[in-house]
CSV table of C-alpha atoms in Angstrom, one decimal:
chain,number,residue,atom,x,y,z
A,1290,GLY,CA,37.8,-3.7,-4.4
A,1291,LEU,CA,41.4,-2.4,-3.9
A,1292,LEU,CA,42.4,-3.8,-7.5
A,1293,LEU,CA,39.3,-1.9,-9.0
A,1294,GLN,CA,40.2,1.2,-7.2
A,1295,GLU,CA,44.0,1.1,-8.3
A,1296,MET,CA,42.9,0.5,-11.8
A,1297,THR,CA,40.4,3.5,-12.1
A,1298,MET,CA,42.2,5.9,-10.0
A,1299,ALA,CA,45.3,5.8,-12.0
A,1300,GLY,CA,43.8,8.0,-14.6
A,1301,LEU,CA,42.3,10.4,-12.2
A,1302,HIS,CA,45.6,11.5,-10.6
A,1303,GLU,CA,46.4,13.3,-13.9
A,1304,LEU,CA,43.5,15.7,-13.5
A,1305,ARG,CA,43.8,19.2,-12.3
A,1306,PHE,CA,41.1,21.2,-10.6
A,1307,THR,CA,40.6,24.8,-10.0
A,1308,GLU,CA,39.7,25.6,-6.5
A,1309,GLU,CA,36.4,27.5,-5.7
A,1310,LYS,CA,34.7,28.0,-2.4
A,1311,PRO,CA,31.3,26.5,-1.9
A,1312,LEU,CA,28.4,28.7,-1.3
A,1313,LEU,CA,28.5,30.6,2.0
A,1314,ARG,CA,26.1,32.8,3.6
A,1315,SER,CA,27.8,36.0,2.8
A,1316,GLN,CA,28.1,35.0,-0.9
A,1317,ASP,CA,24.5,34.2,-1.8
A,1318,ALA,CA,23.3,37.7,-2.9
A,1319,GLU,CA,26.3,38.2,-5.2
A,1320,LEU,CA,26.1,34.5,-6.7
A,1321,ASP,CA,22.3,34.8,-7.3
A,1322,ASN,CA,23.1,37.5,-9.8
A,1323,SER,CA,26.3,35.9,-11.1
A,1324,ASP,CA,26.6,34.5,-14.7
A,1325,VAL,CA,28.1,31.5,-13.2
A,1326,PHE,CA,24.6,30.0,-12.3
A,1327,LEU,CA,22.4,29.6,-15.3
A,1328,SER,CA,18.6,29.3,-14.9
A,1329,THR,CA,17.1,25.7,-15.3
A,1330,GLU,CA,15.5,27.0,-18.7
A,1331,ASP,CA,18.9,28.0,-20.0
A,1332,MET,CA,20.7,24.8,-19.3
A,1333,ASP,CA,20.1,21.9,-21.8
A,1334,TRP,CA,20.5,18.4,-21.0
A,1335,LYS,CA,23.3,16.8,-23.1
A,1336,GLU,CA,23.6,13.1,-23.8
A,1337,HIS,CA,27.1,11.2,-23.6
A,1338,ASP,CA,28.1,7.6,-24.0
A,1339,ILE,CA,31.2,7.1,-21.9
A,1340,GLU,CA,33.7,4.4,-22.3
A,1341,THR,CA,34.5,2.4,-19.1
A,1342,PRO,CA,36.3,-0.8,-18.2
A,1343,TYR,CA,33.2,-2.8,-18.3
A,1344,GLY,CA,31.3,-1.2,-21.3
A,1345,LEU,CA,29.5,2.0,-22.4
A,1346,LEU,CA,27.5,4.1,-19.9
A,1347,HIS,CA,24.8,6.4,-21.2
A,1348,VAL,CA,24.9,9.6,-19.2
A,1349,VAL,CA,22.9,12.9,-19.3
A,1350,ILE,CA,24.3,16.0,-17.8
A,1351,ARG,CA,23.2,19.6,-17.2
A,1352,GLY,CA,25.7,22.3,-16.5
A,1353,SER,CA,29.4,22.2,-16.0
A,1354,PRO,CA,31.7,21.3,-13.1
A,1355,LYS,CA,31.8,24.3,-10.7
A,1356,GLY,CA,35.3,24.3,-9.0
A,1357,ASN,CA,35.2,22.8,-5.7
A,1358,ARG,CA,31.4,22.0,-5.6
A,1359,PRO,CA,30.5,18.3,-6.1
A,1360,ALA,CA,28.3,17.1,-9.0
A,1361,ILE,CA,25.0,15.6,-8.2
A,1362,LEU,CA,25.0,12.1,-9.6
A,1363,THR,CA,21.9,9.8,-9.8
A,1364,TYR,CA,21.4,6.2,-10.3
A,1365,HIS,CA,18.0,4.7,-10.9
A,1366,ASP,CA,16.4,1.5,-9.7
A,1367,VAL,CA,15.6,-1.8,-11.6
A,1368,GLY,CA,12.9,-1.3,-14.3
A,1369,LEU,CA,13.5,2.3,-14.7
A,1370,ASN,CA,15.9,4.7,-16.3
A,1371,HIS,CA,16.9,8.3,-15.2
A,1372,LYS,CA,13.7,9.8,-16.8
A,1373,LEU,CA,11.2,7.4,-15.2
A,1374,CYS,CA,13.1,7.5,-11.8
A,1375,PHE,CA,14.1,11.1,-11.4
A,1376,ASN,CA,12.1,13.4,-13.8
A,1377,THR,CA,9.4,14.2,-11.3
A,1378,PHE,CA,11.8,15.1,-8.5
A,1379,PHE,CA,14.2,17.1,-10.6
A,1380,ASN,CA,11.3,18.9,-12.4
A,1381,TYR,CA,9.8,20.0,-9.1
A,1382,GLU,CA,9.8,23.8,-8.8
A,1383,ASP,CA,11.5,24.1,-5.4
A,1384,MET,CA,14.3,21.7,-6.6
A,1385,GLN,CA,15.4,24.2,-9.2
A,1386,GLU,CA,16.6,26.4,-6.3
A,1387,ILE,CA,19.0,23.6,-5.5
A,1388,THR,CA,20.1,22.4,-8.9
A,1389,LYS,CA,21.1,25.9,-10.3
A,1390,HIS,CA,24.0,25.6,-7.9
A,1391,PHE,CA,25.4,22.3,-9.0
A,1392,VAL,CA,26.0,20.3,-12.1
A,1393,VAL,CA,23.6,17.4,-12.4
A,1394,CYS,CA,24.6,14.0,-13.8
A,1395,HIS,CA,22.1,11.2,-14.4
A,1396,VAL,CA,23.6,7.7,-15.0
A,1397,ASP,CA,21.6,4.9,-16.9
A,1398,ALA,CA,22.6,1.4,-16.0
A,1399,PRO,CA,24.0,-0.3,-19.0
A,1400,GLY,CA,21.1,-0.9,-21.7
A,1401,GLN,CA,18.4,0.7,-19.6
A,1402,GLN,CA,18.3,4.1,-21.3
A,1403,THR,CA,15.2,4.9,-23.7
A,1404,GLY,CA,16.0,3.5,-27.1
A,1405,ALA,CA,18.9,1.3,-25.9
A,1406,SER,CA,19.9,-1.5,-28.4
A,1407,GLN,CA,19.4,-5.1,-27.2
A,1408,PHE,CA,22.5,-6.8,-26.0
A,1409,PRO,CA,23.4,-9.9,-27.9
A,1410,GLN,CA,22.6,-13.3,-26.6
A,1411,GLY,CA,25.2,-14.5,-24.2
A,1412,TYR,CA,26.1,-10.9,-23.3
A,1413,GLN,CA,27.6,-10.9,-19.7
A,1414,TYR,CA,26.1,-8.0,-17.8
A,1415,PRO,CA,28.3,-6.3,-15.4
A,1416,SER,CA,28.1,-7.3,-11.8
A,1417,MET,CA,27.1,-4.8,-9.1
A,1418,ASP,CA,30.6,-4.4,-8.2
A,1419,GLN,CA,31.7,-3.6,-11.8
A,1420,LEU,CA,28.6,-1.2,-12.1
A,1421,ALA,CA,30.2,0.7,-9.2
A,1422,ALA,CA,33.6,0.5,-10.8
A,1423,MET,CA,32.3,2.2,-14.0
A,1424,LEU,CA,31.4,5.4,-12.3
A,1425,PRO,CA,35.0,6.8,-11.8
A,1426,SER,CA,35.2,6.8,-15.7
A,1427,VAL,CA,32.3,9.3,-15.5
A,1428,VAL,CA,34.0,11.4,-12.8
A,1429,GLN,CA,37.1,11.5,-14.9
A,1430,HIS,CA,35.3,12.3,-18.2
A,1431,PHE,CA,33.5,15.4,-16.9
A,1432,GLY,CA,36.3,16.5,-14.6
A,1433,PHE,CA,34.4,16.2,-11.4
A,1434,LYS,CA,36.3,16.3,-8.2
A,1435,TYR,CA,33.6,14.4,-6.2
A,1436,VAL,CA,30.0,13.8,-6.3
A,1437,ILE,CA,26.9,13.8,-4.2
A,1438,GLY,CA,25.0,10.6,-5.0
A,1439,ILE,CA,21.3,10.0,-5.2
A,1440,GLY,CA,20.3,6.6,-5.7
A,1441,VAL,CA,17.0,4.4,-5.5
A,1442,GLY,CA,16.8,0.7,-4.8
A,1443,ALA,CA,19.5,-1.0,-7.2
A,1444,GLY,CA,21.0,2.3,-7.8
A,1445,ALA,CA,21.2,3.0,-4.1
A,1446,TYR,CA,23.1,-0.2,-3.7
A,1447,VAL,CA,25.5,0.7,-6.6
A,1448,LEU,CA,26.3,4.1,-5.2
A,1449,ALA,CA,26.9,2.7,-1.7
A,1450,LYS,CA,29.3,0.0,-3.3
A,1451,PHE,CA,31.0,3.0,-5.3
A,1452,ALA,CA,31.5,5.0,-1.9
A,1453,LEU,CA,33.1,1.9,-0.3
A,1454,ILE,CA,35.5,1.3,-3.0
A,1455,PHE,CA,36.2,5.0,-3.9
A,1456,PRO,CA,35.5,6.9,-0.9
A,1457,ASP,CA,37.4,9.9,-1.8
A,1458,LEU,CA,35.2,10.7,-4.8
A,1459,VAL,CA,32.0,10.6,-2.7
A,1460,GLU,CA,30.9,13.7,-0.8
A,1461,GLY,CA,27.5,12.5,0.4
A,1462,LEU,CA,24.8,10.1,-0.5
A,1463,VAL,CA,21.0,10.0,-0.5
A,1464,LEU,CA,19.9,6.3,-0.6
A,1465,MET,CA,16.3,5.5,-1.2
A,1466,ASN,CA,15.0,1.9,-0.6
A,1467,ILE,CA,18.5,0.6,-0.2
A,1468,ASP,CA,18.6,-3.2,0.9
A,1469,PRO,CA,22.2,-4.0,2.0
A,1470,ASN,CA,21.5,-7.7,1.9
A,1471,GLY,CA,22.1,-10.2,-0.9
A,1472,LYS,CA,19.4,-12.8,-1.4
A,1473,GLY,CA,19.4,-16.0,0.4
A,1474,TRP,CA,18.8,-19.2,-1.4
A,1475,ILE,CA,15.0,-19.2,-0.2
A,1476,ASP,CA,14.7,-15.6,-1.6
A,1477,TRP,CA,16.6,-16.8,-4.8
A,1478,ALA,CA,14.3,-19.8,-5.3
A,1479,ALA,CA,11.2,-17.6,-4.7
A,1480,ALA,CA,12.3,-15.0,-7.2
A,1481,LYS,CA,12.9,-17.8,-9.7
A,1482,LEU,CA,9.4,-19.3,-9.1
A,1483,SER,CA,8.0,-15.8,-9.5
A,1484,GLY,CA,9.7,-15.3,-12.8
A,1485,LEU,CA,8.1,-18.5,-14.1
A,1486,THR,CA,4.6,-17.4,-13.1
A,1487,SER,CA,4.8,-13.5,-13.6
A,1488,THR,CA,5.5,-11.2,-16.3
A,1489,LEU,CA,8.6,-9.2,-16.2
A,1490,PRO,CA,6.8,-5.9,-15.7
A,1491,ASP,CA,4.8,-7.6,-12.8
A,1492,THR,CA,8.0,-8.8,-11.1
A,1493,VAL,CA,9.5,-5.3,-11.4
A,1494,LEU,CA,6.3,-3.7,-10.1
A,1495,SER,CA,6.3,-5.8,-7.0
A,1496,HIS,CA,10.0,-4.6,-6.4
A,1497,LEU,CA,8.9,-0.9,-6.8
A,1498,PHE,CA,5.7,-0.8,-5.0
A,1499,SER,CA,4.1,-2.3,-1.8
A,1500,GLN,CA,1.3,-4.8,-2.1
A,1501,GLU,CA,-1.1,-2.3,-0.8
A,1502,GLU,CA,-0.1,0.0,-3.6
A,1503,LEU,CA,-0.5,-2.6,-6.2
A,1504,MET,CA,-3.9,-3.8,-4.8
A,1505,ASN,CA,-5.3,-0.4,-5.0
A,1506,ASN,CA,-4.5,-0.4,-8.6
A,1507,THR,CA,-3.6,3.3,-8.6
A,1508,GLU,CA,-3.1,5.4,-11.7
A,1509,LEU,CA,0.7,5.6,-10.8
A,1510,VAL,CA,1.1,1.9,-10.8
A,1511,GLN,CA,-0.7,1.5,-14.1
A,1512,SER,CA,1.4,4.2,-15.7
A,1513,TYR,CA,4.6,2.6,-14.5
A,1514,ARG,CA,3.4,-0.8,-15.8
A,1515,GLN,CA,2.9,0.8,-19.2
A,1516,GLN,CA,6.3,2.5,-19.3
A,1517,ILE,CA,8.3,-0.4,-17.9
A,1518,SER,CA,6.8,-2.5,-20.7
A,1519,SER,CA,7.3,-0.1,-23.6
A,1520,VAL,CA,10.3,2.2,-22.6
A,1521,VAL,CA,12.9,-0.1,-21.3
A,1522,ASN,CA,14.2,-2.9,-23.5
A,1523,GLN,CA,12.9,-6.1,-21.8
A,1524,PHE,CA,15.8,-8.3,-22.6
A,1525,ASN,CA,18.3,-5.8,-21.1
A,1526,LEU,CA,16.1,-5.2,-18.2
A,1527,GLN,CA,16.0,-8.9,-17.5
A,1528,LEU,CA,19.8,-8.9,-17.4
A,1529,PHE,CA,20.0,-5.9,-14.8
A,1530,LEU,CA,17.3,-7.6,-12.7
A,1531,ASN,CA,19.1,-10.8,-12.5
A,1532,MET,CA,22.4,-9.1,-11.7
A,1533,TYR,CA,20.7,-7.2,-8.8
A,1534,ASN,CA,19.1,-10.4,-7.5
A,1535,SER,CA,22.5,-12.0,-7.4
A,1536,ARG,CA,24.1,-9.2,-5.2
A,1537,ARG,CA,26.2,-9.9,-2.2
A,1538,ASP,CA,25.8,-8.3,1.2
A,1539,LEU,CA,27.1,-4.8,1.4
A,1540,ASP,CA,30.4,-5.2,3.6
A,1541,ILE,CA,29.5,-2.7,6.1
A,1542,ASN,CA,29.1,-2.6,9.9
A,1543,ARG,CA,28.7,0.1,12.5
A,1544,PRO,CA,32.1,1.2,13.7
A,1545,GLY,CA,32.8,-0.3,17.0
A,1546,THR,CA,30.8,-3.5,16.4
A,1547,VAL,CA,33.4,-5.6,14.8
A,1548,PRO,CA,37.1,-5.1,14.4
A,1549,ASN,CA,38.1,-3.2,11.3
A,1550,ALA,CA,34.6,-2.5,10.5
A,1551,LYS,CA,33.9,-0.9,7.1
A,1552,THR,CA,31.5,1.8,6.7
A,1553,LEU,CA,30.5,4.6,4.6
A,1554,ARG,CA,32.7,7.6,5.5
A,1555,CYS,CA,30.6,10.4,4.0
A,1556,PRO,CA,27.3,11.8,5.3
A,1557,VAL,CA,24.3,9.6,4.4
A,1558,MET,CA,20.7,10.3,4.3
A,1559,LEU,CA,18.5,7.0,4.1
A,1560,VAL,CA,15.0,7.6,2.9
A,1561,VAL,CA,12.0,5.4,2.7
A,1562,GLY,CA,8.4,5.7,2.3
A,1563,ASP,CA,6.0,4.6,5.2
A,1564,ASN,CA,4.3,2.3,2.7
A,1565,ALA,CA,7.3,1.0,0.9
A,1566,PRO,CA,8.3,-2.5,0.3
A,1567,GLY,CA,12.0,-1.8,1.0
A,1568,GLU,CA,11.5,-0.5,4.5
A,1569,GLU,CA,13.0,-3.4,6.3
A,1570,GLY,CA,16.3,-3.1,4.3
A,1571,VAL,CA,16.5,0.6,4.9
A,1572,VAL,CA,16.1,0.2,8.6
A,1573,GLU,CA,18.8,-2.5,8.8
A,1574,CYS,CA,21.2,-0.4,6.6
A,1575,ASN,CA,20.6,2.4,9.3
A,1576,SER,CA,21.7,0.0,11.9
A,1577,LYS,CA,24.8,-0.7,10.1
A,1578,LEU,CA,26.0,2.8,9.5
A,1579,ASP,CA,27.8,5.3,11.6
A,1580,PRO,CA,25.0,7.1,13.6
A,1581,THR,CA,27.1,10.3,13.8
A,1582,ASN,CA,26.8,11.0,10.1
A,1583,THR,CA,23.6,9.2,9.1
A,1584,THR,CA,20.1,10.7,8.7
A,1585,PHE,CA,17.1,8.4,8.5
A,1586,LEU,CA,13.9,9.8,6.9
A,1587,LYS,CA,10.6,7.9,6.9
A,1588,MET,CA,8.3,9.7,4.7
A,1589,ALA,CA,4.6,9.9,5.5
A,1590,ASP,CA,2.0,9.2,2.9
A,1591,SER,CA,4.6,7.8,0.5
A,1592,GLY,CA,5.2,4.4,-0.9
A,1593,GLY,CA,7.8,2.8,-2.9
A,1594,LEU,CA,8.8,5.8,-5.0
A,1595,PRO,CA,9.0,9.0,-2.6
A,1596,GLN,CA,10.6,10.8,-5.2
A,1597,VAL,CA,7.7,10.6,-7.3
A,1598,THR,CA,4.9,10.7,-4.9
A,1599,GLN,CA,6.4,13.3,-2.5
A,1600,PRO,CA,8.9,15.4,-4.3
A,1601,GLY,CA,8.3,18.4,-2.0
A,1602,LYS,CA,9.1,16.5,1.1
A,1603,LEU,CA,12.1,15.1,-0.4
A,1604,THR,CA,13.4,18.5,-1.7
A,1605,GLU,CA,13.0,19.9,1.7
A,1606,ALA,CA,15.1,17.0,3.2
A,1607,PHE,CA,17.5,17.3,0.6
A,1608,LYS,CA,18.1,20.9,0.9
A,1609,TYR,CA,18.9,20.6,4.6
A,1610,PHE,CA,21.2,17.6,4.0
A,1611,LEU,CA,23.2,19.9,1.7
A,1612,GLN,CA,23.2,22.6,4.3
A,1613,GLY,CA,24.5,20.1,6.9
A,1614,MET,CA,27.6,19.8,4.7
A,1615,GLY,CA,28.1,23.5,4.2
A,1616,TYR,CA,26.5,24.1,0.8
A,1617,ILE,CA,23.7,26.5,-0.2
A,1618,ALA,CA,23.5,27.8,3.3
A,1619,HIS,CA,20.6,30.0,2.4
A,1620,LEU,CA,17.8,29.4,-0.1
A,1621,LYS,CA,14.8,31.7,-0.7
A,1622,ASP,CA,11.6,30.0,0.4
A,1623,ARG,CA,8.3,31.2,-1.2
A,1624,ARG,CA,6.1,28.9,1.0
A,1625,LEU,CA,7.6,30.0,4.4
A,1626,SER,CA,8.0,33.6,5.4
A,1627,GLY,CA,8.1,33.0,9.2
A,1628,GLY,CA,6.7,31.2,12.1
A,1629,SER,CA,8.0,29.6,15.2
A,1630,ALA,CA,9.7,26.2,15.3
A,1631,HIS,CA,7.8,23.2,16.4
A,1632,SER,CA,8.9,21.8,19.6
A,1633,CYS,CA,11.0,18.7,19.3
A,1634,LEU,CA,13.1,16.4,21.4
A,1635,CYS,CA,16.7,17.3,20.2
A,1636,ALA,CA,20.0,16.1,22.0
A,1637,ARG,CA,21.7,19.5,20.8
A,1638,ALA,CA,20.7,22.7,19.2
A,1639,VAL,CA,20.1,22.7,15.4
A,1640,PRO,CA,18.7,25.5,13.1
A,1641,SER,CA,15.1,26.0,14.1
A,1642,ALA,CA,13.9,26.6,10.5
A,1643,SER,CA,15.4,23.2,9.6
A,1644,MET,CA,13.5,21.4,12.4
A,1645,THR,CA,10.2,23.3,11.6
A,1646,ARG,CA,10.4,22.5,7.8
A,1647,LEU,CA,11.1,18.8,8.6
A,1648,ALA,CA,8.4,18.5,11.1
A,1649,ARG,CA,5.9,20.3,8.8
A,1650,SER,CA,6.7,17.9,5.9
A,1651,ARG,CA,5.9,15.0,8.3
A,1652,THR,CA,9.3,13.3,7.9
A,1653,ALA,CA,10.6,11.4,10.7
A,1654,SER,CA,14.4,11.6,11.4
A,1655,LEU,CA,16.2,9.3,13.7
A,1656,THR,CA,19.6,10.7,13.4
A,1657,SER,CA,21.0,13.9,11.9
A,1658,ALA,CA,24.3,15.4,11.3
A,1659,SER,CA,24.9,18.9,12.6
A,1660,SER,CA,25.3,21.8,10.2
A,1661,VAL,CA,28.6,23.4,9.3
A,1662,ASP,CA,28.8,27.3,9.2
A,1663,GLY,CA,31.7,29.4,7.8
A,1664,THR,CA,34.3,28.2,5.5
A,1665,ARG,CA,33.8,24.6,4.4
A,1666,GLN,CA,36.5,22.0,3.8
A,1667,ARG,CA,35.8,18.6,2.4
A,1668,ALA,CA,37.4,16.9,5.4
A,1669,CYS,CA,34.8,18.1,7.8
A,1670,THR,CA,32.2,15.8,6.2
A,1671,HIS,CA,34.0,12.7,7.5
A,1672,SER,CA,33.2,11.7,11.2
A,1673,GLU,CA,36.8,11.6,12.2
A,1674,SER,CA,37.1,15.4,11.5
A,1675,THR,CA,34.0,16.8,13.0
A,1676,GLU,CA,35.8,17.2,16.3
A,1677,ALA,CA,38.7,19.3,14.8
A,1678,MET,CA,36.1,21.5,13.1
A,1679,GLY,CA,34.3,22.3,16.5
A,1680,GLN,CA,31.1,20.5,15.3
A,1681,ILE,CA,29.3,17.9,17.4
A,1682,ASN,CA,27.1,15.3,15.8
A,1683,HIS,CA,24.1,14.2,17.5
A,1684,THR,CA,21.0,12.2,17.5
A,1685,MET,CA,17.6,13.9,16.9
A,1686,GLU,CA,14.0,12.9,17.1
A,1687,VAL,CA,11.3,14.8,15.3
A,1688,SER,CA,7.7,14.1,16.1
A,1689,CYS,CA,5.4,14.7,13.2
């Protein structure tokens, strides 16, 4: 990890960035009318193939770096690409109120983008560590100072590994369906047997959806079956799946549980549907992270793809996650014009509107980081700096 960091960070030190304050409450009215923020319709997605130490990465980007504000960088799950994984979420109407304030960067894992050429026989697919080590090249190419990552499944694992190796490049993480554990030999043997008896799309579907979702034979599952078969190159997909199944445990432990415990230093929001196949892994990941900067959201009426089936709930949660870091402190809300906060059990006071919205969206939060008002500094996102900023992290329970 240190070797990879030294290799990739060497080129980053030469970059220079113009400082720009994040969005604060007093600036909102002015910035809403500023030419700095273009509407979603005015900003075209642009495709790039970026050279990295481990091969080319296909990246799709909208907007341009905005000074001190991070980029939103996404990484998809096995069997998908950025379109199949994130289009529904990022095209959701309320999400536009968020994305107009940030440059958005979608990363496709090698060979997984629509129309990708098939890798030659014998091609060695990058390991999960190497996939993470490719991302600083994206940061350097576009001049990002740091990123807020949104990852699903395998993509969540890659982004978590990226944050462990390059913590100074990651401002925050939203990790859906993350499994911090590698496969044991029993799981490995079961996966091999499944590969002999099932088609590749069926194997991927069992990773993406719960058995209940698969048995109900929903329109969503059938749609993804067709798209996984036709949109993603099957040979390349098999290589990505094999590498994900060969992953090692994420080397993380809750601070104080073991000597010199490694953990994610940035704010993290863990997300899982209440009917998702990856629930157990997400719960275990939550147990291994620092509770003072980790939020756990279990989304009701949602399965293996909460960003597809419940984009509204996820948008609300993401908005308050950003607000907790001091960004977009106020957003116009067409759906809520008032109303009292629901009563909740809360160790310390938090904004009532945030509590109300989370309760109404029927998400369940086990831990939450407190919001930061006033001038924001990057250092305040790390748990060791919260005391100096006068902010106290706390545990919160919301009954929905």
